[in-house]
Tab-separated table of C-alpha atoms in Angstrom:
chain	number	residue	atom	x	y	z
A	7	MET	CA	0.881	13.949	33.285
A	8	SER	CA	4.844	13.432	33.099
A	9	LEU	CA	4.876	16.522	35.248
A	10	LYS	CA	3.071	14.839	37.636
A	11	LEU	CA	4.891	11.795	37.691
A	12	LYS	CA	7.822	13.513	37.962
A	13	LYS	CA	6.649	15.746	41.290
A	14	TYR	CA	5.668	12.401	42.889
A	15	ASP	CA	9.059	10.869	42.014
A	16	ILE	CA	7.086	7.972	39.861
A	17	THR	CA	9.040	5.735	37.255
A	18	LYS	CA	6.759	4.419	34.685
A	19	GLU	CA	9.181	1.308	34.843
A	20	ARG	CA	7.819	0.600	38.608
A	21	LEU	CA	4.409	1.453	37.899
A	22	PRO	CA	1.957	-1.265	39.730
A	23	GLN	CA	0.446	-3.663	36.890
A	24	HIS	CA	-2.732	-4.047	38.852
A	25	ILE	CA	-4.362	-1.885	41.202
A	26	ALA	CA	-7.072	-2.772	43.032
A	27	ILE	CA	-9.412	-0.026	45.064
A	28	ILE	CA	-12.187	-0.461	48.060
A	29	MET	CA	-14.077	2.743	47.141
A	30	ASP	CA	-15.392	3.198	50.661
A	31	GLY	CA	-17.266	6.289	52.134
A	32	ASN	CA	-19.920	7.464	49.874
A	33	GLY	CA	-22.237	7.348	52.651
A	34	ARG	CA	-20.363	9.223	55.078
A	35	TRP	CA	-19.583	11.862	52.510
A	36	ALA	CA	-23.379	12.587	52.225
A	37	LYS	CA	-23.959	12.147	55.646
A	38	GLY	CA	-21.334	14.828	56.421
A	39	ARG	CA	-23.231	17.472	53.880
A	40	ASN	CA	-26.657	16.245	55.110
A	41	LEU	CA	-27.446	14.618	51.577
A	42	PRO	CA	-29.566	11.497	51.283
A	43	ARG	CA	-27.048	8.248	50.721
A	44	ILE	CA	-27.687	8.102	47.022
A	45	GLU	CA	-26.538	11.533	46.505
A	46	GLY	CA	-22.753	10.276	47.745
A	47	HIS	CA	-22.986	7.404	45.480
A	48	ARG	CA	-23.556	9.593	42.336
A	49	GLN	CA	-20.453	11.582	43.413
A	50	GLY	CA	-18.970	8.569	44.155
A	51	VAL	CA	-19.453	7.616	40.341
A	52	LYS	CA	-17.901	10.806	39.294
A	53	ARG	CA	-14.635	10.040	40.852
A	54	THR	CA	-14.619	6.462	39.665
A	55	ARG	CA	-14.458	7.985	36.001
A	56	GLN	CA	-11.581	10.298	36.678
A	57	ILE	CA	-9.572	7.510	38.636
A	58	VAL	CA	-10.132	5.156	35.326
A	59	ARG	CA	-9.142	7.763	33.118
A	60	THR	CA	-5.834	8.604	35.307
A	61	CYS	CA	-5.096	4.835	35.735
A	62	GLY	CA	-5.500	4.435	31.747
A	63	LYS	CA	-3.185	7.601	30.939
A	64	LEU	CA	-0.727	5.910	33.487
A	65	GLY	CA	-0.381	3.078	31.732
A	66	VAL	CA	-1.731	0.587	34.443
A	67	ASP	CA	-3.068	-2.707	33.164
A	68	TYR	CA	-5.300	-3.803	35.191
A	69	LEU	CA	-7.900	-1.657	37.817
A	70	THR	CA	-10.413	-3.410	39.881
A	71	ILE	CA	-12.814	-1.466	41.561
A	72	PHE	CA	-15.124	-2.755	44.344
A	73	ALA	CA	-18.606	-1.277	43.397
A	74	PHE	CA	-21.014	-3.556	45.227
A	75	SER	CA	-20.433	-6.460	47.822
A	76	ILE	CA	-22.103	-9.661	48.652
A	77	GLU	CA	-22.996	-8.265	51.676
A	78	ASN	CA	-24.527	-5.212	50.214
A	79	TRP	CA	-27.661	-7.158	49.205
A	80	ARG	CA	-28.512	-6.553	52.826
A	81	ARG	CA	-29.053	-2.767	52.641
A	82	PRO	CA	-32.383	-1.487	52.421
A	83	THR	CA	-34.163	-2.150	49.377
A	84	LYS	CA	-34.644	1.455	48.198
A	85	GLU	CA	-30.705	1.690	48.263
A	86	VAL	CA	-30.110	-1.633	46.568
A	87	ASN	CA	-32.984	-0.819	43.840
A	88	PHE	CA	-31.087	2.409	43.490
A	89	LEU	CA	-27.447	1.527	43.293
A	90	MET	CA	-28.641	-1.284	40.398
A	91	HIS	CA	-30.439	1.564	38.533
A	92	LEU	CA	-27.198	3.514	38.672
A	93	PHE	CA	-25.087	0.524	37.508
A	94	LYS	CA	-27.531	0.587	34.300
A	95	GLU	CA	-27.049	4.293	33.855
A	96	VAL	CA	-23.233	4.670	34.521
A	97	ILE	CA	-22.907	1.377	32.033
A	98	ARG	CA	-24.581	3.240	29.238
A	99	ASP	CA	-22.925	6.641	29.644
A	100	GLN	CA	-19.544	5.456	30.119
A	101	VAL	CA	-19.051	2.985	27.291
A	102	PRO	CA	-18.328	4.998	24.710
A	103	ASP	CA	-15.915	6.904	26.853
A	104	LEU	CA	-14.379	3.473	27.367
A	105	VAL	CA	-14.272	2.509	23.853
A	106	LYS	CA	-12.580	5.909	23.016
A	107	ASN	CA	-10.006	5.251	25.859
A	108	ASN	CA	-9.148	1.672	24.798
A	109	VAL	CA	-10.226	0.521	28.251
A	110	ARG	CA	-11.658	-2.873	28.344
A	111	MET	CA	-14.612	-3.670	30.864
A	112	ARG	CA	-15.461	-6.966	32.608
A	113	PHE	CA	-17.439	-8.211	35.739
A	114	ILE	CA	-16.578	-10.425	38.678
A	115	GLY	CA	-19.043	-11.696	41.266
A	116	ARG	CA	-22.080	-13.987	42.006
A	117	LEU	CA	-23.376	-12.299	38.856
A	118	GLY	CA	-26.660	-14.636	39.055
A	119	ARG	CA	-28.160	-12.169	41.960
A	120	ILE	CA	-28.355	-9.222	39.265
A	121	PRO	CA	-31.484	-8.035	38.173
A	122	GLU	CA	-31.623	-9.446	34.416
A	123	ASP	CA	-31.933	-5.669	33.270
A	124	VAL	CA	-29.016	-5.373	34.573
A	125	MET	CA	-27.103	-7.955	33.374
A	126	GLU	CA	-28.144	-7.623	30.013
A	127	VAL	CA	-26.336	-3.790	29.795
A	128	MET	CA	-23.341	-5.482	31.800
A	129	ARG	CA	-22.913	-8.191	28.784
A	130	TRP	CA	-23.325	-5.167	26.180
A	131	GLY	CA	-20.634	-3.405	28.035
A	132	GLU	CA	-18.018	-6.400	28.207
A	133	GLU	CA	-19.091	-7.182	24.549
A	134	THR	CA	-18.813	-3.506	23.371
A	135	THR	CA	-15.185	-2.995	24.930
A	136	LYS	CA	-13.808	-6.661	24.373
A	137	ASP	CA	-11.196	-5.429	21.899
A	138	CYS	CA	-9.994	-2.604	23.938
A	139	GLY	CA	-6.260	-3.448	24.282
A	140	GLY	CA	-5.260	-0.598	27.115
A	141	LEU	CA	-6.561	-0.745	30.759
A	142	THR	CA	-8.589	-3.548	31.751
A	143	LEU	CA	-11.228	-2.599	34.453
A	144	LEU	CA	-12.837	-5.206	36.464
A	145	VAL	CA	-15.770	-4.156	38.548
A	146	ALA	CA	-16.507	-6.913	41.475
A	147	ILE	CA	-20.319	-6.810	41.741
A	148	SER	CA	-22.451	-8.820	44.225
A	149	TYR	CA	-18.941	-9.711	44.766
A	150	GLY	CA	-17.091	-11.941	47.941
A	151	GLY	CA	-13.850	-13.106	48.432
A	152	ARG	CA	-14.482	-16.041	50.411
A	153	SER	CA	-17.768	-16.493	48.042
A	154	GLU	CA	-15.239	-16.607	45.114
A	155	ILE	CA	-13.309	-19.178	47.155
A	156	VAL	CA	-16.418	-21.364	47.797
A	157	ASP	CA	-17.333	-20.924	44.056
A	158	ALA	CA	-13.881	-21.995	42.998
A	159	VAL	CA	-13.797	-25.037	44.943
A	160	LYS	CA	-17.376	-25.953	43.790
A	161	LYS	CA	-15.875	-25.426	40.144
A	162	ILE	CA	-13.057	-27.894	40.839
A	163	ILE	CA	-15.290	-30.489	42.112
A	164	ASN	CA	-17.697	-30.242	39.268
A	165	ASN	CA	-14.508	-30.432	36.757
A	166	GLY	CA	-13.721	-33.791	38.544
A	167	VAL	CA	-10.320	-32.631	39.569
A	168	PRO	CA	-8.369	-35.380	41.403
A	169	SER	CA	-7.379	-34.217	44.706
A	170	ASP	CA	-3.608	-34.852	44.174
A	171	LYS	CA	-3.749	-32.838	40.950
A	172	ILE	CA	-4.714	-29.655	43.026
A	173	ASP	CA	-2.135	-27.064	44.028
A	174	GLU	CA	-2.346	-23.034	43.897
A	175	LYS	CA	-1.506	-22.950	40.064
A	176	THR	CA	-4.469	-25.207	39.332
A	177	PHE	CA	-6.885	-23.336	41.887
A	178	CYS	CA	-5.928	-19.908	40.730
A	179	LYS	CA	-7.777	-21.248	37.158
A	180	PHE	CA	-10.987	-21.459	38.875
A	181	LEU	CA	-11.031	-17.831	39.776
A	182	TYR	CA	-13.349	-15.361	38.444
A	183	ALA	CA	-10.691	-13.813	36.606
A	184	PRO	CA	-7.637	-16.724	36.073
A	185	ASP	CA	-6.067	-14.616	33.349
A	186	VAL	CA	-5.731	-11.153	35.861
A	187	PRO	CA	-2.382	-11.169	37.590
A	188	PHE	CA	-2.631	-10.678	41.272
A	189	PRO	CA	-2.882	-7.101	42.356
A	190	ASP	CA	0.214	-5.049	43.131
A	191	LEU	CA	-1.354	-2.241	45.217
A	192	LEU	CA	-4.532	-2.481	47.001
A	193	ILE	CA	-6.106	1.459	47.966
A	194	ARG	CA	-8.489	1.682	50.389
A	195	THR	CA	-10.598	4.945	51.232
A	196	SER	CA	-12.225	6.039	54.571
A	197	GLY	CA	-9.338	4.947	56.850
A	198	GLU	CA	-10.943	1.515	57.995
A	199	TYR	CA	-8.169	-0.905	58.388
A	200	ARG	CA	-9.544	-4.137	56.913
A	201	VAL	CA	-9.813	-5.673	53.402
A	202	SER	CA	-13.834	-6.614	53.936
A	203	ASN	CA	-14.004	-9.484	52.094
A	204	PHE	CA	-12.438	-8.244	48.719
A	205	LEU	CA	-10.083	-10.156	46.638
A	206	THR	CA	-9.236	-12.642	49.642
A	207	TYR	CA	-6.881	-15.071	48.021
A	208	GLN	CA	-5.164	-12.735	45.699
A	209	THR	CA	-4.444	-10.067	48.242
A	210	ALA	CA	-1.818	-12.240	50.296
A	211	TYR	CA	1.178	-10.180	49.170
A	212	THR	CA	-0.281	-7.459	47.973
A	213	GLU	CA	0.977	-3.897	49.366
A	214	LEU	CA	-1.772	-1.815	51.148
A	215	TRP	CA	-2.384	1.862	51.013
A	216	ILE	CA	-4.773	3.400	53.561
A	217	THR	CA	-6.165	6.723	53.138
A	218	LYS	CA	-8.740	8.625	55.154
A	219	THR	CA	-10.172	10.633	52.496
A	220	LEU	CA	-13.570	9.224	51.417
A	221	TRP	CA	-14.018	8.059	48.360
A	222	PRO	CA	-16.068	11.188	46.645
A	223	ASP	CA	-13.121	13.123	47.720
A	224	PHE	CA	-10.194	10.800	46.393
A	225	THR	CA	-8.452	12.863	43.752
A	226	PRO	CA	-5.884	11.833	40.916
A	227	SER	CA	-3.313	13.366	43.168
A	228	LEU	CA	-4.044	10.942	45.873
A	229	LEU	CA	-3.713	8.332	43.253
A	230	LEU	CA	-0.347	9.389	42.418
A	231	LYS	CA	0.617	9.526	46.070
A	232	ALA	CA	-0.246	6.038	46.573
A	233	ILE	CA	1.842	4.821	43.446
A	234	SER	CA	5.009	7.156	44.542
A	235	ASP	CA	4.318	4.984	48.279
A	236	TYR	CA	4.313	1.650	46.545
A	237	GLN	CA	7.337	2.252	44.679
A	238	LYS	CA	9.157	3.301	47.547
A	239	ARG	CA	8.945	-0.399	49.151
A	240	GLU	CA	10.572	-3.591	48.899
A	241	ARG	CA	8.217	-6.426	48.370
A	242	ARG	CA	10.046	-9.524	49.217
A	243	PHE	CA	7.047	-11.902	48.809
A	244	GLY	CA	8.222	-13.764	52.212
A	245	GLU	CA	12.284	-13.951	51.007
A	246	VAL	CA	14.840	-12.070	52.763
């Protein structure tokens, strides 16, 4: 890995603490090969495993992946059911590997919509990996950035927080993962120039990196290229 860091002119000291990824293009990848969409999702999972391992080896602290948006519930029932089954399968298969590599798994989103059998496996995954102290992998499932903001407002109201006590610091305490720093780098595959309702509040000053590569073709080398480009940027956060 050190040789690759040198090749891409990456310094460990300036690694993004938190990387977020919109893993887009599974369906188009399958269509381009005359395969069913579900095969694209399977290939996407294989790529996700590889990228998670790479982030862990690099020393990235947090990785948030957009696995299933709240809008995805509108997809055909057959595809949604397949994805729910796939989530269960992947969690069961990958948790031992996550533990081995010291990766903690967490889930964010409107989880009340997730079928109970899937939630049971998700809770098991979180519990089994809770003491892992390396990379924290946040899986956004049944997630929408606007929904998260609405849910935060509801929690603030339900907790009786006076309006004159609400500021950005207070608001952030009611987000899905209030202990997690905002993303430094947001990667989007498939060439679309939008953030698609992902981490809407958290990405105000996040650096964006977009590639036309579809997610199943997104290699660790492209991840290193994204990090290299990120390290060449000057982050001013609105200052001069």
